[in-house]
Coordinates of C-alpha atoms and ligand atoms in Angstrom, one line a residue:
M17 CA 143.5 28.5 83.9
T18 CA 142.0 31.6 84.9
D19 CA 138.0 31.7 84.6
L20 CA 136.7 35.3 82.9
Y21 CA 133.1 37.1 83.7
C22 CA 132.3 40.4 83.4
V23 CA 129.3 43.3 83.6
F24 CA 127.9 44.6 80.4
G25 CA 126.4 48.0 80.6
N26 CA 126.1 51.4 79.4
P27 CA 127.8 53.4 80.6
I28 CA 129.7 51.0 82.8
A29 CA 132.8 52.9 84.2
H30 CA 131.2 53.8 87.8
S31 CA 130.5 49.7 88.0
K32 CA 131.3 48.4 91.4
S33 CA 130.8 45.0 90.6
P34 CA 134.6 44.4 89.5
V35 CA 135.7 45.3 93.3
I36 CA 132.7 43.3 94.4
H37 CA 133.6 39.9 92.3
A38 CA 137.3 40.6 93.0
A39 CA 136.4 40.3 96.7
F40 CA 134.6 37.5 96.7
A41 CA 137.4 35.4 94.4
G42 CA 139.9 36.5 96.5
Q43 CA 137.8 35.5 100.2
T44 CA 136.8 32.0 98.6
G45 CA 139.9 31.3 96.8
E46 CA 138.2 31.1 93.6
D47 CA 140.4 31.5 90.5
L48 CA 138.8 34.0 88.2
R49 CA 139.2 36.9 86.4
Y50 CA 135.7 39.9 86.2
E51 CA 135.8 43.3 84.3
A52 CA 133.6 45.9 82.9
R53 CA 132.8 45.7 79.6
L54 CA 130.7 48.5 78.0
A55 CA 128.3 47.7 75.1
A56 CA 127.2 49.8 72.5
V57 CA 123.3 50.4 72.9
D58 CA 122.7 48.6 69.7
G59 CA 125.6 46.4 70.1
F60 CA 124.7 44.0 72.7
L61 CA 124.5 41.1 71.5
A62 CA 127.4 41.4 69.6
A63 CA 129.7 42.2 72.9
I64 CA 128.0 39.0 74.5
S65 CA 129.6 37.1 71.4
A66 CA 132.9 38.6 71.6
F67 CA 132.9 37.4 75.0
V68 CA 132.0 34.0 74.8
A69 CA 134.7 34.2 72.2
D70 CA 137.2 35.4 74.7
G71 CA 136.6 32.4 76.8
G72 CA 133.6 34.3 79.0
R73 CA 131.9 31.8 81.2
G74 CA 129.4 34.4 83.1
A75 CA 128.4 37.9 83.0
N76 CA 126.2 40.4 84.8
V77 CA 124.3 42.2 83.2
T78 CA 122.7 46.1 83.8
V79 CA 121.4 49.4 82.7
P80 CA 120.3 49.1 79.9
F81 CA 120.6 45.5 78.3
K82 CA 118.2 43.5 81.3
E83 CA 115.5 42.9 78.8
E84 CA 117.3 42.2 75.6
A85 CA 119.3 39.8 78.0
Y86 CA 115.9 38.1 78.9
R87 CA 115.3 37.8 75.3
R88 CA 118.5 36.0 74.2
C89 CA 118.9 33.5 76.8
D90 CA 118.1 29.9 75.5
R91 CA 117.1 28.5 79.2
L92 CA 115.9 30.8 81.8
S93 CA 115.2 30.4 86.1
D94 CA 111.9 30.6 87.1
R95 CA 112.7 34.0 89.0
A96 CA 113.9 35.7 85.4
A97 CA 110.6 34.5 83.2
R98 CA 108.3 35.8 86.1
A99 CA 110.8 39.1 86.1
G100 CA 110.7 39.3 82.4
A101 CA 114.3 40.4 82.9
V102 CA 118.0 39.3 83.4
N103 CA 121.1 40.5 85.3
T104 CA 123.0 37.0 85.6
L105 CA 124.1 34.9 82.6
Q106 CA 125.8 32.1 82.4
F107 CA 127.4 30.5 79.4
I108 CA 127.3 26.8 79.4
D109 CA 127.1 23.9 77.2
G110 CA 126.9 26.4 74.1
G111 CA 124.0 27.9 75.3
V112 CA 122.9 31.1 77.3
Y113 CA 121.5 30.7 80.9
G114 CA 119.4 33.3 82.7
D115 CA 119.0 34.1 86.2
N116 CA 117.8 37.1 88.0
T117 CA 119.4 37.7 91.3
D118 CA 118.2 41.6 92.2
G119 CA 115.2 40.1 94.1
A120 CA 116.8 37.6 96.1
G121 CA 119.5 40.6 96.8
L122 CA 116.9 43.2 97.9
V123 CA 114.8 40.2 100.2
R124 CA 118.5 39.0 101.7
D125 CA 119.5 43.1 102.5
I126 CA 116.3 43.7 104.3
S127 CA 115.8 40.4 106.2
V128 CA 119.3 39.9 106.7
N129 CA 122.0 42.6 106.8
L130 CA 119.1 45.1 108.2
G131 CA 117.0 42.4 110.5
R132 CA 114.0 43.1 109.1
S133 CA 111.3 40.0 108.7
L134 CA 108.7 40.9 105.9
A135 CA 105.9 38.3 107.4
G136 CA 102.9 40.1 108.1
Q137 CA 104.6 43.4 106.9
R138 CA 102.4 46.5 105.1
I139 CA 105.0 47.0 102.3
L140 CA 104.8 49.8 99.3
L141 CA 106.9 49.8 96.4
L142 CA 107.4 52.9 94.9
G143 CA 108.0 52.0 90.4
A144 CA 106.8 49.7 88.3
G145 CA 109.7 49.6 85.9
G146 CA 112.1 46.3 85.6
A147 CA 113.8 46.7 89.1
S148 CA 110.1 46.6 90.2
R149 CA 109.3 43.8 88.2
G150 CA 111.9 42.0 89.6
V151 CA 111.5 41.9 93.1
I152 CA 107.5 41.7 93.5
A153 CA 107.6 37.3 94.0
P154 CA 110.5 37.7 96.3
L155 CA 109.0 40.2 98.3
L156 CA 105.6 38.3 98.2
A157 CA 107.6 34.9 99.1
G158 CA 108.1 36.5 102.3
R159 CA 104.3 36.8 103.2
P160 CA 103.9 40.2 103.9
A161 CA 100.0 40.8 105.2
A162 CA 99.9 43.9 102.1
L163 CA 101.8 45.5 99.0
F164 CA 100.7 48.0 97.2
I165 CA 102.8 49.3 94.1
A166 CA 102.6 52.8 93.1
N167 CA 103.5 54.6 89.9
R168 CA 103.8 57.9 88.2
S169 CA 101.6 55.8 85.6
P170 CA 99.1 54.2 87.7
D171 CA 98.3 51.7 84.5
K172 CA 101.5 49.5 84.7
A173 CA 101.4 49.3 88.9
Q174 CA 97.5 47.6 88.3
Q175 CA 99.0 45.7 85.7
L176 CA 102.0 44.4 87.4
A177 CA 99.1 43.7 90.4
T178 CA 97.8 41.5 88.1
V179 CA 100.4 39.4 86.7
F180 CA 101.6 38.4 90.2
A181 CA 98.1 37.8 91.2
D182 CA 98.5 34.0 91.7
L183 CA 101.8 34.7 93.9
A184 CA 100.2 36.4 96.4
A185 CA 98.3 34.0 98.7
G186 CA 97.5 35.4 102.0
T187 CA 98.9 39.0 100.7
A188 CA 96.9 41.9 99.5
L189 CA 98.1 43.1 96.4
S190 CA 96.9 46.0 94.6
G191 CA 98.1 48.5 92.3
G192 CA 97.4 52.5 91.6
A193 CA 98.5 56.1 91.7
F194 CA 100.6 58.2 94.4
P195 CA 97.2 60.0 95.3
E196 CA 95.8 56.6 96.3
L197 CA 98.3 56.4 99.3
A198 CA 96.7 59.2 101.8
G199 CA 95.3 57.8 104.3
R200 CA 97.2 54.6 104.3
Q201 CA 100.3 53.5 106.5
F202 CA 103.5 51.3 105.3
D203 CA 106.0 49.2 107.5
I204 CA 108.1 49.0 104.6
V205 CA 108.5 51.6 101.7
I206 CA 110.9 50.6 99.0
N207 CA 112.1 53.0 95.8
A208 CA 112.6 51.5 92.7
T209 CA 111.8 54.6 90.5
S210 CA 114.7 56.4 88.9
A211 CA 113.2 59.5 90.0
S212 CA 116.1 60.5 91.8
L213 CA 118.3 60.3 88.5
S214 CA 116.3 63.5 86.9
G215 CA 116.9 65.2 90.8
D216 CA 112.8 64.6 90.9
S217 CA 111.2 64.3 94.4
L218 CA 108.2 61.9 94.6
P219 CA 104.7 63.0 95.4
L220 CA 104.0 61.5 98.6
P221 CA 101.1 62.2 100.6
A222 CA 102.0 62.5 104.6
G223 CA 101.5 60.1 106.9
I224 CA 102.3 56.9 105.1
F225 CA 105.4 56.2 107.2
A226 CA 104.3 53.5 110.0
P227 CA 106.0 53.9 113.5
G228 CA 109.1 52.1 113.3
S229 CA 109.2 52.0 109.4
L230 CA 111.5 51.0 107.1
A231 CA 112.2 53.3 104.2
Y232 CA 114.6 51.5 101.6
D233 CA 116.1 53.3 98.3
M234 CA 117.7 51.2 95.6
M235 CA 119.6 53.7 94.8
Y236 CA 122.8 54.5 96.4
G237 CA 125.8 57.2 96.1
K238 CA 127.9 59.4 98.2
G239 CA 125.2 61.1 101.1
E240 CA 121.7 60.8 101.6
T241 CA 119.4 60.1 98.1
P242 CA 116.7 62.6 98.0
F243 CA 113.8 59.9 98.6
L244 CA 116.0 58.7 101.7
A245 CA 115.8 62.5 102.9
L246 CA 111.9 62.9 102.1
A247 CA 111.6 59.7 104.2
R248 CA 113.6 60.7 107.2
T249 CA 111.7 64.4 107.6
Q250 CA 108.3 61.8 107.3
G251 CA 109.0 59.9 110.1
A252 CA 110.9 57.0 108.6
A253 CA 112.4 55.1 111.4
Q254 CA 114.8 53.2 109.8
C255 CA 116.6 53.8 106.5
A256 CA 118.9 52.3 104.2
D257 CA 120.0 52.9 100.4
G258 CA 120.7 50.0 97.6
L259 CA 124.3 49.4 98.3
G260 CA 123.1 45.9 100.5
M261 CA 121.2 45.0 97.5
L262 CA 124.0 45.5 95.2
V263 CA 126.5 43.2 96.9
E264 CA 123.8 40.6 98.0
Q265 CA 122.5 39.9 93.8
A266 CA 126.5 39.9 93.3
A267 CA 126.6 37.3 96.3
E268 CA 123.7 35.5 94.6
A269 CA 125.5 35.4 90.7
F270 CA 128.5 34.4 92.3
T271 CA 127.1 31.1 94.2
L272 CA 125.4 30.2 90.4
W273 CA 128.6 30.5 88.6
R274 CA 130.9 29.0 91.4
G275 CA 129.3 26.8 93.9
K276 CA 130.5 28.9 96.5
R277 CA 128.6 31.4 98.7
P278 CA 130.9 34.7 99.3
Q279 CA 130.3 36.3 102.6
T280 CA 129.3 39.9 102.1
A281 CA 129.1 41.9 105.4
A282 CA 133.3 43.0 104.7
V283 CA 132.9 43.7 101.1
L284 CA 129.6 45.8 101.9
A285 CA 131.2 47.6 104.8
S286 CA 134.4 48.3 102.8
L287 CA 132.2 49.7 99.7
R288 CA 130.4 51.9 102.4
A289 CA 133.8 53.5 103.5
T290 CA 134.6 54.5 99.7
L291 CA 131.1 56.3 99.8
S292 CA 131.2 58.0 102.9
Ligands
NDP322 P1 112.9 51.7 84.5 O1 113.1 52.7 83.8 O2 112.8 50.2 84.3 O3 111.8 52.0 85.7 C1 111.9 53.3 85.8 C2 110.9 53.7 87.1 O4 110.8 54.7 87.7 C3 108.9 53.3 86.2 O5 107.9 52.9 86.9 C4 108.9 55.5 86.1 O6 107.6 55.7 85.8 C5 109.8 55.9 87.5 N1 110.3 56.9 87.6 C6 110.9 57.8 86.7 N2 110.9 58.9 87.1 C7 110.3 59.1 87.5 C8 109.6 60.5 88.1 N3 110.4 61.7 87.7 N4 108.7 60.4 89.3 C9 107.7 59.4 89.7 N5 108.5 58.2 89.1 C10 109.3 57.9 88.1 O7 114.3 51.7 85.5 P2 114.7 50.0 86.6 O8 113.1 49.5 87.2 O9 115.6 49.1 86.1 O10 115.5 50.5 87.5 C11 114.8 51.6 88.7 C12 115.6 52.0 90.0 O11 116.1 51.4 90.6 C13 117.4 52.5 89.1 O12 117.6 53.6 89.8 C14 118.0 51.6 89.6 O13 119.3 52.4 89.6 C15 117.8 50.9 90.8 N6 118.2 49.4 90.6 C16 118.9 49.3 91.8 C17 119.7 47.9 91.6 C18 120.4 47.6 93.2 O14 121.2 46.9 93.2 N7 120.4 48.7 94.2 C19 119.2 46.8 91.1 C20 118.2 47.2 89.8 C21 117.8 48.9 90.0 P3 106.7 55.3 85.0 O15 106.2 54.0 84.5 O16 105.5 56.5 85.0 O17 107.8 56.1 83.7

């Protein structure tokens, strides 16, 4: 019998997850169907129940339900517990297990697809929302020299630095406001804000991109994102959007559900072609 999976979100029509998981299933020979399900903003729990009643085995969760998914879970992976958000659900033995694969997806995209080691790097993380929170532990596991979290509301960035301090080991971990970036340089700058969604540009002081630096935007879409355009003009040597992160977090979820890790390179290349 074909196993059923889905992604919940609102809106959800734009989601690329069904295409990605169909490609993974074809490649690994797994018999599954993956669909996009729109949940009402106040109807996420009901949507989960209906999906389980339909025989659903697992689901991804996207905006705006990741925190609600976290609260619904009976059991959590360590990384989901740390993130305070869940993007992957598994319906198992009558209960709900929650994981968060976003951070692993980002780190795999940077280290494998883009070929950049995190070790010894000075990393700047822009934003202190759910996406930022989900990637801090995996970034720290890569043993960077420094991780600075900058946010429009600086108290949230400082709070995150405190929450993750026990994982920092040899990394100088701190948080603050955008003006505090003046005079500092970074090897990897990651945009985890949603500023581009509202067409706003970030108030980044000139000179923060070190020679050879990588600018990474979790956002993706047709053409260059506003953040990557800014980074390029400010001297970032390498620019990447979040399409690779999307495919890698999906691969991580697929591996959890099916016990087989799919190959991502061809899937990423064909998605990229649909965006150009
Ligand atoms: P949240 O709403 O939780 O957080 C938004 C963050 O952006 C906050 O830090 C907020 O600052 C900041 N922000 C919003 N508008 C502005 C602005 N005009 N200027 C400066 N800062 C701003 O969102 P998420 O963390 O869930 O998502 C962030 C982004 O990451 C989204 O664009 C999302 O699409 C992307 N993403 C991509 C993934 C992928 O697979 N590629 C996976 C997950 C997320 P403040 O605290 O001051 O409000």
